Amino acid sequence: MSTVRDGPRPVDPGPGIGPTLAPEPYTVWSRTQDTRDTATLVLAPSRTGSVPAFEPGQFNMLSVPGRGEVAISISGDPGRPGEWVHTVRSLGLATQAIAGATPGSLLAVRGPYGRGWPVDRAWGKDVVIVAGGVGLAPVRPLILELLRHRDRVGRLEVIYGARTPDDLLYAPELAGWRHRTDARFQVTVDAAGREWYGDVGLVTQRVPDARFDAANTVAFLCGPEIMMRLTAEALESRGVPRPAIWVSLERTMQCGIGLCGHCQLGPYLLCRDGPVLPYADVAPLLRIRGL
Amino acid sequence: MIEPGSSWVFPRAEFPSLLAGLERAGYRVVGPTVRDGAIVYGTIRSVGDLPEGWTDRQEAGTYRLAKRDDGALFGYNVGPHSWKKYLFPPREQLFTLRRDGSASFEVTPPPDDEPPLAFLGIRACEIAAMRIQDRVFVGGGTPDAGYARRARSRLVVAVQCGQAGGTCFCVSMGTGPAVRAGYDLSLTELIEPGRHDFLVQVGTPEGAGVLADVPMRPATPADLSAGEARVARAAQSMGRTMDTTGVHEVLLRNLESPVWEDVGRRCLACTNCTLACPTCFCHSTEEVPDLSAERVERWRRWDSCFNLSFSELHNGSVRATVPARYRQWLTHKLATWFDQFGSSGCVGCGRCVTWCPVGIDLTAEVRAIRAADARAVPPEGGPAP
Ligand code: SF4
Ligand code: SF4
């Protein structure tokens, strides 16, 4: 719906637009150190008030006031509304401040933004989820959602890769998932010492082992672009049609509402049109360097 | 009755009464002024602030003012500024966040005490550019509060161009030089031997309101055709042209054209083109805390896709090379803007051509891409080269 007509002024968008990009206060409820540089925070509203519903794959804008704002995907359980769960890796000043926030401290949060995983497409299908590194964070809500509606999907295959065993997220939960009999979780690392009994290698090398009916499968991928491309190629070579593959893409996001221009990828504003997009639409763009 | 759709004529000598009407209606009038050797937009308090008797000469990479002997008030084209600086200021506070104790904070918007603005002398391509930014800032899902507030109170007093500049190509982009929509009042300066008048076309009741005390007479068919003749002359004197047929597809199928390397080697990544462009909207947000971070202001400032930092991600910038950044800019303006906002992102004002220090001309780059494309894709049935 457009609010611009032929007149000299845009049609009044109406009263009650608050300050653009205004965040809400949240208090850190708990903090778990996942890896050397990554922590998971549970946030509760500082004032009474409800936490908005979200779709798996969406993101929030988070800041420690004064330390800069960043987009962080939502990692919580969609079946447990009332809190935000965010897994944050320290990469710069803003993420350092957020990942280091201790219980009781105050964060500014706005969201949720973007389009998440098309969970609807999974019903009645085999599902393959492939995540690399912190790419597990945006798919955790998806995994939890599918496990909760386990009877509505066919086979459920999750392949998760990290650099080393110490880089695996959600280790206790992952251990629990790996014991499930109604879903298969393959975990692989690029390199490991003797204490590691699991697989070593790239996630793409686990694709041939995954069990699914290619013609009746949807795949959800999240990780570095090169990993997603190679994984998509591996899935396609096993017969998964390209339109059944979805990827979550990453670019800097500053406003989250399609105004600042940072997150462009060709025709897409990833904060508005993504971050989850059909692989069929973005594959030609991902081939081109520096787009 | 001064009604929308009616046309009137008043003499140059009565121009002050138009300004008085704008002021009486509570507007702060902004328009063209001469400063530092260029025509830039600023506050207009009297006719003396307008660039009376000035014109400009523009070419790729050059701009200079010259005198004209007819005393025209609007006898030039667009300068380095655009009206976007008023609706989308170069730096703007979004809100202030104040902690109340350690447990919570309050967010307050900046004070809203600016008077409504009257844009005096805005050209057809500039109205088109403003409407493009309207679509970005208020036409989508989440309107921008500050922009929306300023845009919905603005008054548009347009001027139809009587001549085109050396880098103008509004005809190619379908945005001018005639002012056809989006105005409260549209002026055409009629200068002939023994005559210096303004033809004014009324677009809205707000426009009619400010004319109440302007001594004027109804326009005759001769006045109207004199106005049309001036606009036609501008249309015929475009300094540039651009073939826009299929430009969306042509650019997007040539993302790996050698032309990007070529232009990228000439481009200094100085960001002049994006700052001068009336539709470029990319910006960055930053936080300004006081020492204790009890009070944090969030600001937005213009940014540019030509800055390396603009596409910075944790493992480096996505668009690390200048060719990649020029490609982003041009494909956004002329192609992906359609996908994102349903229109072109270029109105053909020529600012980016004039104000590029090395004279890079997007119309020439599009031609080069088309030429390379034609070499790469032989016409159907024709032999491959
Ligand atoms: S791209 Fe250049 S010619 Fe087109 S609107 Fe922007 S400044 Fe004007
Ligand atoms: S095209 Fe010209 S104006 Fe734009 S960044 Fe490059 S050198 Fe500067």
XYZ file of C-alpha atoms and ligand atoms in Angstrom:
692
model
C 0.000 0.000 0.000
C 1.446 3.302 -1.014
C 0.772 6.480 0.888
C 2.094 8.731 -1.844
C -0.367 10.203 -4.296
C -0.137 12.757 -7.023
C -0.517 15.672 -4.624
C 2.295 17.847 -3.324
C 2.409 16.064 0.012
C 2.448 12.408 0.967
C -0.812 11.230 2.447
C -0.636 11.651 6.194
C 0.568 8.359 7.654
C -1.566 9.208 10.677
C -0.871 10.239 14.217
C 0.934 8.035 16.652
C 4.125 7.326 14.779
C 6.527 7.465 17.680
C 10.141 8.387 17.189
C 11.493 6.241 14.396
C 13.606 3.343 15.616
C 12.708 3.817 19.296
C 13.802 0.800 21.364
C 12.201 -0.760 24.454
C 14.054 -1.419 27.709
C 14.903 -5.047 28.520
C 16.747 -6.571 31.454
C 19.218 -9.422 31.087
C 17.654 -12.352 32.932
C 20.386 -14.889 32.397
C 23.600 -15.258 30.470
C 25.285 -18.443 29.250
C 28.792 -18.468 27.843
C 28.477 -20.734 24.790
C 31.990 -20.515 23.432
C 35.081 -18.413 23.995
C 33.529 -15.393 22.236
C 29.823 -16.180 22.160
C 27.152 -15.891 24.822
C 23.407 -16.467 24.954
C 21.245 -13.939 26.792
C 17.666 -14.285 27.954
C 15.953 -10.886 28.139
C 12.776 -9.882 29.938
C 10.933 -6.568 29.553
C 12.161 -4.044 32.149
C 8.701 -2.553 32.445
C 5.534 -4.560 32.513
C 4.557 -5.237 28.988
C 4.388 -8.073 26.580
C 7.111 -9.322 24.290
C 5.951 -9.329 20.666
C 5.469 -12.646 18.879
C 8.122 -13.574 16.326
C 8.718 -15.962 13.463
C 11.741 -18.271 13.483
C 14.466 -16.539 11.435
C 13.536 -12.958 12.323
C 15.915 -10.588 14.105
C 15.947 -7.783 16.656
C 18.080 -4.658 16.910
C 19.987 -4.729 20.208
C 22.206 -2.266 22.016
C 23.792 -1.517 25.300
C 22.735 2.155 25.252
C 25.657 4.274 24.133
C 27.695 1.388 22.768
C 26.060 1.067 19.342
C 23.248 -0.998 17.930
C 23.417 -4.241 15.941
C 21.054 -6.737 14.332
C 20.961 -10.075 16.155
C 18.835 -13.003 15.105
C 16.294 -14.356 17.541
C 17.265 -17.730 19.002
C 14.388 -18.318 21.393
C 11.674 -20.932 21.389
C 8.616 -19.641 19.510
C 6.548 -21.784 21.868
C 7.820 -19.804 24.864
C 6.721 -16.224 24.360
C 7.492 -13.591 26.972
C 11.244 -13.407 26.610
C 13.893 -12.744 24.010
C 16.761 -15.182 23.581
C 19.783 -13.927 21.668
C 23.093 -15.592 20.942
C 25.733 -12.923 20.417
C 29.277 -13.285 19.176
C 31.776 -10.559 20.139
C 33.040 -9.105 16.916
C 33.125 -5.367 17.559
C 32.376 -2.766 20.216
C 28.608 -3.137 20.125
C 28.545 -6.940 20.139
C 31.243 -7.041 22.832
C 29.098 -4.877 25.078
C 25.988 -6.988 24.431
C 27.684 -10.374 24.736
C 29.284 -9.172 27.954
C 26.051 -7.915 29.517
C 25.584 -9.540 32.901
C 22.274 -10.512 34.522
C 20.416 -7.446 35.716
C 21.876 -5.092 33.133
C 19.788 -3.026 30.792
C 19.566 -3.500 27.023
C 17.662 -1.543 24.379
C 15.722 -3.765 21.995
C 13.517 -3.120 19.005
C 11.955 -5.624 16.661
C 11.208 -8.238 15.556
C 12.088 -7.426 11.954
C 12.438 -9.213 8.653
C 11.037 -12.342 7.106
C 11.922 -15.635 8.692
C 11.939 -19.264 7.638
C 8.839 -20.307 5.681
C 7.873 -22.956 8.236
C 4.602 -23.583 6.365
C 6.563 -25.102 3.510
C 7.873 -27.830 5.805
C 4.546 -29.409 6.648
C 4.254 -32.813 5.058
C 7.819 -32.709 3.760
C 11.186 -34.100 4.712
C 13.274 -31.292 6.168
C 17.013 -30.771 5.900
C 18.582 -28.026 8.000
C 22.234 -27.197 7.493
C 23.948 -24.664 9.741
C 27.534 -23.499 10.067
C 29.108 -21.819 13.101
C 26.895 -19.169 14.707
C 24.489 -19.939 11.856
C 22.860 -22.327 14.297
C 21.503 -19.344 16.248
C 18.880 -18.254 13.680
C 17.794 -21.868 13.028
C 17.366 -22.846 16.672
C 13.780 -21.450 16.778
C 13.067 -23.355 13.569
C 14.394 -26.630 14.996
C 12.346 -26.144 18.168
C 9.229 -25.328 16.153
C 9.623 -28.425 13.972
C 10.320 -30.645 16.980
C 7.197 -29.353 18.672
C 5.156 -30.229 15.575
C 7.191 -33.336 14.908
C 4.220 -35.271 13.506
C 3.615 -32.625 10.839
C 6.912 -33.162 9.014
C 8.530 -36.228 7.497
C 12.179 -36.950 8.195
C 14.112 -34.286 10.005
C 17.832 -34.073 9.265
C 20.032 -31.417 10.844
C 23.656 -31.004 9.856
C 25.685 -28.646 11.988
C 29.296 -27.721 11.468
C 31.731 -25.591 13.440
C 35.452 -24.927 13.321
C 36.339 -26.917 16.428
C 34.407 -28.760 19.151
C 34.870 -25.666 21.335
C 32.960 -23.584 18.791
C 29.763 -25.619 18.949
C 26.778 -23.644 20.221
C 24.202 -24.878 22.722
C 26.376 -27.886 23.664
C 24.042 -29.376 26.312
C 20.966 -28.949 24.138
C 22.835 -30.318 21.133
C 23.731 -33.409 23.129
C 20.044 -33.902 23.927
C 19.039 -33.421 20.312
C 21.600 -35.988 19.192
C 19.936 -38.593 21.379
C 16.566 -38.146 19.765
C 15.287 -41.000 17.698
C 12.787 -38.924 15.699
C 15.382 -36.631 14.133
C 18.971 -37.006 13.063
C 21.572 -34.444 14.072
C 24.939 -34.777 12.380
C 27.630 -32.623 13.923
C 30.943 -32.086 12.231
C 33.963 -29.904 12.912
C 36.752 -28.671 10.668
C 39.458 -29.702 13.089
C 39.559 -31.492 16.439
C 41.888 -33.060 18.970
C 41.771 -36.633 20.221
C 38.977 -35.925 22.659
C 36.524 -35.513 19.720
C 34.715 -38.673 18.731
C 32.473 -37.136 16.089
C 32.890 -36.334 12.430
C 35.580 -34.100 11.032
C 34.989 -32.322 7.742
C 32.723 -29.822 6.040
C 28.943 -29.861 6.347
C 28.747 -30.449 2.611
C 30.447 -33.810 3.131
C 27.577 -34.877 5.399
C 24.923 -34.147 2.776
C 25.372 -37.469 0.903
C 24.590 -39.295 4.171
C 21.462 -37.363 4.971
C 18.241 -39.301 4.535
C 15.452 -37.570 2.688
C 13.184 -38.003 -0.280
C 14.712 -35.399 -2.571
C 11.549 -34.681 -4.507
C 9.622 -34.068 -1.314
C 12.136 -32.111 0.740
C 12.627 -28.549 1.903
C 16.056 -27.349 2.954
C 16.926 -24.424 5.228
C 20.531 -23.219 5.213
C 22.315 -20.748 7.447
C 26.007 -19.991 7.656
C 28.783 -18.344 5.655
C 27.713 -17.641 2.061
C 30.271 -20.008 0.584
C 29.061 -22.803 2.872
C 25.442 -22.203 1.852
C 26.349 -22.177 -1.835
C 28.297 -25.428 -1.653
C 25.593 -27.035 0.475
C 22.889 -25.961 -1.950
C 24.918 -27.434 -4.798
C 25.317 -30.703 -2.875
C 21.572 -30.809 -2.221
C 20.769 -30.030 -5.837
C 23.076 -32.789 -7.006
C 21.072 -35.150 -4.803
C 17.935 -34.043 -6.599
C 16.492 -31.407 -4.259
C 14.842 -28.852 -6.520
C 16.296 -25.359 -6.216
C 12.953 -23.747 -5.258
C 12.844 -26.007 -2.177
C 16.033 -24.460 -0.749
C 16.007 -21.381 1.519
C 18.951 -19.412 2.832
C 19.415 -16.784 5.533
C 21.705 -13.983 4.375
C 23.769 -11.503 6.286
C 24.603 -7.873 5.570
C 25.047 -4.965 7.935
C 21.668 -3.719 9.081
C 21.307 -0.387 10.798
C 17.654 0.568 10.699
C 15.912 -2.780 10.250
C 12.995 -1.159 8.414
C 14.295 -0.654 4.884
C 15.404 2.978 5.189
C 19.170 3.076 5.650
C 20.306 1.192 2.542
C 23.065 -0.825 4.208
C 21.664 -4.316 3.699
C 21.151 -4.215 -0.046
C 21.830 -7.281 -2.110
C 20.845 -6.408 -5.655
C 17.074 -5.938 -5.654
C 16.704 -6.939 -2.016
C 16.758 -4.967 1.176
C 17.625 -7.904 3.383
C 16.097 -6.391 6.538
C 12.760 -6.002 4.793
C 12.715 -8.743 2.129
C 14.918 -11.199 4.075
C 17.054 -12.221 5.846
C 15.565 -15.554 4.699
C 15.159 -15.704 0.915
C 14.577 -18.418 -1.666
C 17.920 -19.735 -2.857
C 16.561 -19.789 -6.405
C 16.247 -15.991 -6.311
C 19.625 -15.203 -4.799
C 21.861 -17.883 -6.285
C 22.795 -15.761 -9.326
C 23.601 -12.807 -7.040
C 25.746 -14.833 -4.655
C 27.951 -15.897 -7.568
C 29.076 -12.312 -8.167
C 31.908 -10.936 -6.083
C 31.340 -7.719 -4.191
C 27.677 -7.259 -4.988
C -11.997 32.810 -7.610
C -8.524 31.469 -7.192
C -9.223 27.783 -7.584
C -7.085 24.724 -8.134
C -6.713 24.368 -11.879
C -6.879 28.106 -12.563
C -4.004 30.116 -14.070
C -3.042 33.717 -13.400
C -0.435 36.259 -14.329
C 1.311 38.770 -12.091
C 4.169 41.124 -12.944
C 7.704 40.620 -11.648
C 7.227 43.741 -9.510
C 4.591 41.863 -7.485
C 6.876 38.951 -6.631
C 7.323 40.342 -3.081
C 3.594 39.977 -2.484
C 3.869 36.246 -3.235
C 6.643 36.002 -0.627
C 4.472 38.002 1.779
C 1.606 35.564 1.174
C 3.860 32.613 1.982
C 5.073 34.255 5.150
C 1.588 35.220 6.234
C 0.524 31.588 5.833
C 3.220 30.681 8.376
C 5.819 29.157 6.057
C 9.550 29.493 6.291
C 10.459 30.090 2.661
C 13.525 28.328 1.302
C 14.806 28.630 -2.235
C 17.778 29.346 -4.482
C 20.442 31.805 -3.352
C 23.958 32.558 -4.575
C 26.712 31.440 -2.238
C 30.382 30.602 -2.855
C 30.029 30.699 -6.597
C 27.084 28.352 -6.838
C 23.319 28.406 -6.553
C 22.376 26.697 -3.316
C 19.164 26.477 -1.335
C 18.735 28.700 1.687
C 16.298 30.954 3.504
C 14.520 33.511 1.322
C 13.474 36.665 3.183
C 13.093 38.947 0.216
C 13.357 38.889 -3.563
C 16.886 40.199 -3.128
C 17.923 36.776 -1.800
C 17.062 35.140 -5.144
C 19.790 34.787 -7.819
C 18.408 37.619 -9.923
C 20.216 37.935 -13.235
C 22.353 34.810 -12.741
C 22.648 31.692 -14.786
C 24.879 28.642 -14.605
C 27.025 26.753 -17.093
C 27.355 23.072 -16.404
C 29.319 20.276 -17.995
C 30.709 17.004 -16.704
C 32.942 18.012 -13.804
C 32.438 21.773 -14.233
C 30.043 24.372 -12.889
C 30.253 28.099 -13.053
C 27.936 31.037 -12.625
C 27.483 33.695 -15.283
C 25.515 36.907 -15.519
C 22.482 37.180 -17.733
C 21.091 40.498 -18.869
C 17.356 39.864 -18.576
C 17.068 40.046 -14.797
C 15.476 36.593 -14.597
C 14.857 35.320 -11.067
C 14.990 31.633 -12.046
C 17.245 31.657 -15.121
C 19.460 28.721 -14.125
C 19.100 25.019 -13.437
C 19.915 22.886 -10.424
C 22.992 23.381 -8.235
C 24.955 21.204 -5.836
C 22.249 21.246 -3.165
C 18.955 19.458 -3.337
C 15.787 19.920 -1.328
C 16.400 16.612 0.381
C 18.534 18.496 2.915
C 15.309 19.932 4.334
C 13.214 16.762 4.453
C 16.062 14.354 5.170
C 18.660 16.547 6.924
C 22.351 15.611 6.610
C 22.380 15.011 10.358
C 19.279 14.478 12.422
C 18.599 13.425 15.967
C 16.197 10.512 16.097
C 15.623 10.444 19.830
C 17.173 10.780 23.251
C 17.275 7.822 25.580
C 17.436 8.645 29.294
C 17.990 6.026 31.954
C 15.685 6.235 34.905
C 17.736 4.431 37.489
C 19.434 1.258 36.343
C 16.187 -0.573 35.715
C 14.694 1.177 32.712
C 14.870 4.117 30.289
C 12.645 6.628 28.548
C 12.831 7.500 24.865
C 11.870 11.013 23.773
C 11.718 12.339 20.225
C 13.513 15.589 19.355
C 11.438 18.779 19.734
C 9.057 19.435 16.879
C 9.150 23.217 16.685
C 10.181 23.919 13.092
C 7.729 25.958 11.031
C 6.409 24.332 7.852
C 8.608 24.882 4.822
C 7.692 26.412 1.488
C 9.966 25.181 -1.286
C 10.199 28.116 -3.686
C 11.662 27.430 -7.103
C 11.612 23.640 -7.072
C 11.930 22.201 -10.589
C 10.040 19.327 -12.206
C 12.895 16.838 -11.803
C 13.225 17.888 -8.178
C 9.550 17.291 -7.460
C 10.004 13.855 -9.005
C 13.042 13.273 -6.760
C 11.110 14.385 -3.690
C 8.297 12.005 -4.493
C 10.841 9.210 -4.863
C 12.163 9.956 -1.373
C 8.574 10.174 -0.125
C 8.121 6.589 -1.280
C 11.272 5.516 0.548
C 10.558 7.306 3.829
C 6.779 7.261 4.117
C 5.495 5.052 1.307
C 6.679 1.752 2.725
C 5.625 -0.221 5.745
C 7.268 1.855 8.471
C 7.098 5.609 7.967
C 9.969 7.735 9.196
C 8.511 10.087 11.809
C 10.697 13.137 11.170
C 10.486 12.947 7.398
C 6.737 12.381 7.465
C 6.211 15.364 9.773
C 8.161 17.716 7.521
C 6.767 16.325 4.279
C 3.138 16.604 5.244
C 3.405 20.306 6.038
C 5.530 21.391 3.072
C 4.294 23.728 0.374
C 5.559 23.203 -3.160
C 5.990 26.370 -5.227
C 7.446 25.007 -8.439
C 9.160 26.784 -11.292
C 9.077 25.387 -14.803
C 12.470 25.490 -16.480
C 12.807 27.844 -19.445
C 16.139 26.369 -20.470
C 18.066 23.202 -19.717
C 21.562 22.791 -18.331
C 24.497 21.035 -19.935
C 24.063 17.903 -17.847
C 20.235 17.782 -17.718
C 18.337 14.766 -19.055
C 14.916 14.963 -17.404
C 13.232 14.397 -20.766
C 14.906 10.971 -21.020
C 13.792 10.121 -17.487
C 10.253 11.366 -18.028
C 10.400 13.767 -15.078
C 10.424 17.221 -16.711
C 10.839 19.951 -17.652
C 7.067 20.557 -17.429
C 5.648 20.532 -13.914
C 2.590 18.312 -14.171
C 1.819 17.069 -10.676
C 2.831 17.361 -7.072
C 2.697 21.162 -6.790
C 0.705 23.700 -4.830
C 1.692 26.478 -7.209
C 3.611 26.242 -10.450
C 5.348 29.347 -11.763
C 6.651 30.049 -15.237
C 8.786 33.114 -15.729
C 7.736 34.944 -18.898
C 10.412 37.284 -20.177
C 9.985 38.959 -23.530
C 10.913 42.410 -24.784
C 8.872 44.804 -22.676
C 7.577 42.100 -20.378
C 8.657 40.309 -17.211
C 5.743 38.391 -15.722
C 5.010 35.228 -13.846
C 2.411 32.768 -15.004
C 1.089 30.914 -11.973
C -0.896 27.688 -12.115
C -2.781 26.782 -8.968
C -2.566 23.155 -7.887
C -4.228 23.063 -4.472
C -6.342 25.125 -2.059
C -3.207 25.687 0.046
C -1.558 27.191 -3.016
C -4.594 29.323 -3.744
C -4.499 30.608 -0.172
C -1.093 32.232 -0.446
C -2.129 34.089 -3.630
C -5.038 35.884 -1.964
C -3.259 39.242 -1.767
C -1.192 39.012 -4.941
C -2.454 41.538 -7.514
C -2.914 39.384 -10.612
C -5.151 38.827 -13.598
C -6.481 35.634 -15.153
C -4.076 34.117 -17.661
C -5.020 34.407 -21.310
C -4.503 31.642 -23.887
C -1.556 33.700 -25.126
C 0.042 33.632 -21.648
C -0.441 29.885 -21.437
C 1.135 29.268 -24.813
C 4.024 31.590 -23.947
C 4.595 29.409 -20.886
C 4.411 26.239 -22.921
C 6.873 27.635 -25.446
C 9.416 28.249 -22.700
C 9.070 24.723 -21.371
C 9.334 23.349 -24.902
C 12.554 25.291 -25.373
C 13.939 23.704 -22.211
C 12.908 20.266 -23.443
C 14.778 20.858 -26.696
C 17.977 22.031 -25.031
C 18.741 18.999 -22.841
C 22.504 18.668 -22.454
C 22.317 14.887 -22.096
C 20.127 11.967 -23.070
C 19.840 8.457 -21.741
C 18.211 5.531 -23.457
C 16.169 3.937 -20.685
C 14.622 1.115 -22.708
C 15.125 -2.084 -20.791
C 17.836 -0.457 -18.670
C 16.834 -2.606 -15.676
C 17.533 -5.827 -17.573
C 20.553 -4.483 -19.417
C 22.329 -3.468 -16.202
C 21.400 -6.573 -14.260
C 22.590 -8.919 -16.959
C 25.881 -7.019 -17.120
C 26.970 -7.175 -13.493
C 30.294 -8.512 -14.670
C 30.778 -6.097 -17.539
C 34.354 -4.831 -18.072
C 32.854 -1.328 -17.974
C 32.684 -1.477 -14.152
C 36.445 -1.985 -13.980
C 36.994 0.870 -16.393
C 34.802 3.411 -14.610
C 35.950 2.136 -11.227
C 39.530 2.975 -12.133
C 38.531 6.589 -12.845
C 36.216 7.001 -9.844
C 37.796 8.509 -6.719
C 35.046 7.192 -4.420
C 34.721 10.762 -3.155
C 30.934 10.394 -2.550
C 30.129 13.747 -4.240
C 27.605 12.119 -6.540
C 25.612 10.529 -3.727
C 25.619 13.702 -1.616
C 24.463 15.828 -4.550
C 21.880 13.330 -5.783
C 18.357 14.336 -4.732
C 17.181 10.735 -4.311
C 20.143 9.072 -2.548
C 18.898 8.207 0.923
C 21.516 5.866 2.402
C 22.499 6.818 5.908
C 24.153 5.557 9.049
C 23.043 5.793 12.625
C 25.312 6.592 15.491
C 24.959 6.984 19.227
C 26.235 9.930 21.207
C 26.364 9.095 24.914
C 27.101 11.587 27.635
C 30.017 10.574 29.854
C 28.034 8.303 32.109
C 25.814 6.933 29.305
C 22.830 8.036 31.421
C 21.671 9.994 28.430
C 22.250 8.701 24.903
C 21.263 10.486 21.724
C 20.737 8.501 18.581
C 21.553 10.363 15.369
C 21.368 9.608 11.713
C 23.721 11.090 9.122
C 24.035 10.832 5.377
C 26.305 8.020 4.302
C 27.328 6.797 0.867
C 27.661 3.463 -0.883
C 31.019 4.777 -2.115
C 32.430 4.580 1.416
C 34.329 1.371 2.116
C 32.789 1.226 5.588
C 29.260 1.320 4.208
C 29.203 -2.395 3.416
C 31.408 -3.442 6.318
C 30.637 -6.827 7.769
C 32.663 -8.561 10.471
C 35.095 -10.111 8.005
C 35.639 -6.989 5.892
C 33.655 -4.905 3.454
C 31.366 -6.677 1.021
C 32.082 -4.115 -1.691
C 35.810 -3.906 -1.185
C 36.708 -2.484 -4.594
C 35.740 0.851 -6.153
C 34.332 -0.846 -9.295
C 32.030 -2.866 -7.021
C 30.900 0.322 -5.311
C 30.278 2.211 -8.559
C 28.326 -0.804 -9.816
C 26.228 -0.775 -6.646
C 25.470 2.910 -7.077
C 24.545 2.846 -10.744
C 22.584 -0.402 -10.658
C 20.699 0.865 -7.629
C 19.809 4.187 -9.274
C 18.706 2.763 -12.593
C 17.674 -0.834 -11.935
C 17.197 -2.278 -8.459
C 15.408 0.874 -7.259
C 12.485 -0.359 -9.363
C 12.507 -3.659 -7.457
C 12.791 -1.949 -4.085
C 10.538 1.081 -4.467
C 8.656 0.739 -7.747
C 10.341 3.544 -9.685
C 13.661 4.685 -11.074
C 16.072 6.148 -8.542
C 17.296 8.685 -11.097
C 15.352 11.736 -12.290
C 17.929 13.057 -14.767
C 18.919 16.211 -12.861
C 22.571 15.866 -13.892
C 24.023 16.790 -10.485
C 26.173 13.668 -10.240
C 27.657 14.451 -13.654
C 28.384 18.108 -12.936
C 29.781 17.565 -9.449
C 31.962 14.532 -10.143
C 35.535 15.828 -9.806
C 36.659 13.556 -12.630
C 33.612 14.110 -14.805
C 32.176 10.608 -14.726
C 28.894 10.764 -16.621
C 26.328 8.075 -15.904
C 24.699 8.571 -19.303
C 28.029 7.720 -20.937
C 28.565 4.726 -18.651
C 25.130 3.356 -19.531
C 26.011 3.781 -23.211
C 29.288 1.932 -22.650
C 27.484 -0.918 -20.923
C 24.961 -1.118 -23.731
C 27.765 -1.196 -26.293
C 29.601 -3.968 -24.429
C 26.294 -5.802 -24.008
C 25.599 -5.593 -27.745
C 29.036 -7.036 -28.472
C 28.446 -9.855 -25.986
C 24.892 -10.706 -27.015
C 24.669 -10.773 -30.804
C 21.204 -9.903 -32.089
C 19.066 -12.947 -32.599
C 19.857 -14.728 -35.813
C 22.995 -12.676 -36.356
C 26.445 -14.224 -36.395
C 28.526 -14.146 -33.257
C 31.400 -11.664 -33.605
S 21.719 9.805 -10.375
Fe 22.590 11.772 -11.020
S 21.210 12.544 -12.640
Fe 20.132 10.883 -11.551
S 18.918 11.948 -9.970
Fe 20.881 11.355 -8.987
S 22.218 13.150 -9.285
Fe 20.468 13.415 -10.673
S 31.504 8.812 -9.596
Fe 32.590 10.783 -9.373
S 31.441 11.903 -7.794
Fe 30.834 9.735 -7.614
S 32.265 8.858 -6.083
Fe 33.192 8.496 -8.085
S 34.578 10.272 -8.395
Fe 33.154 10.842 -6.741
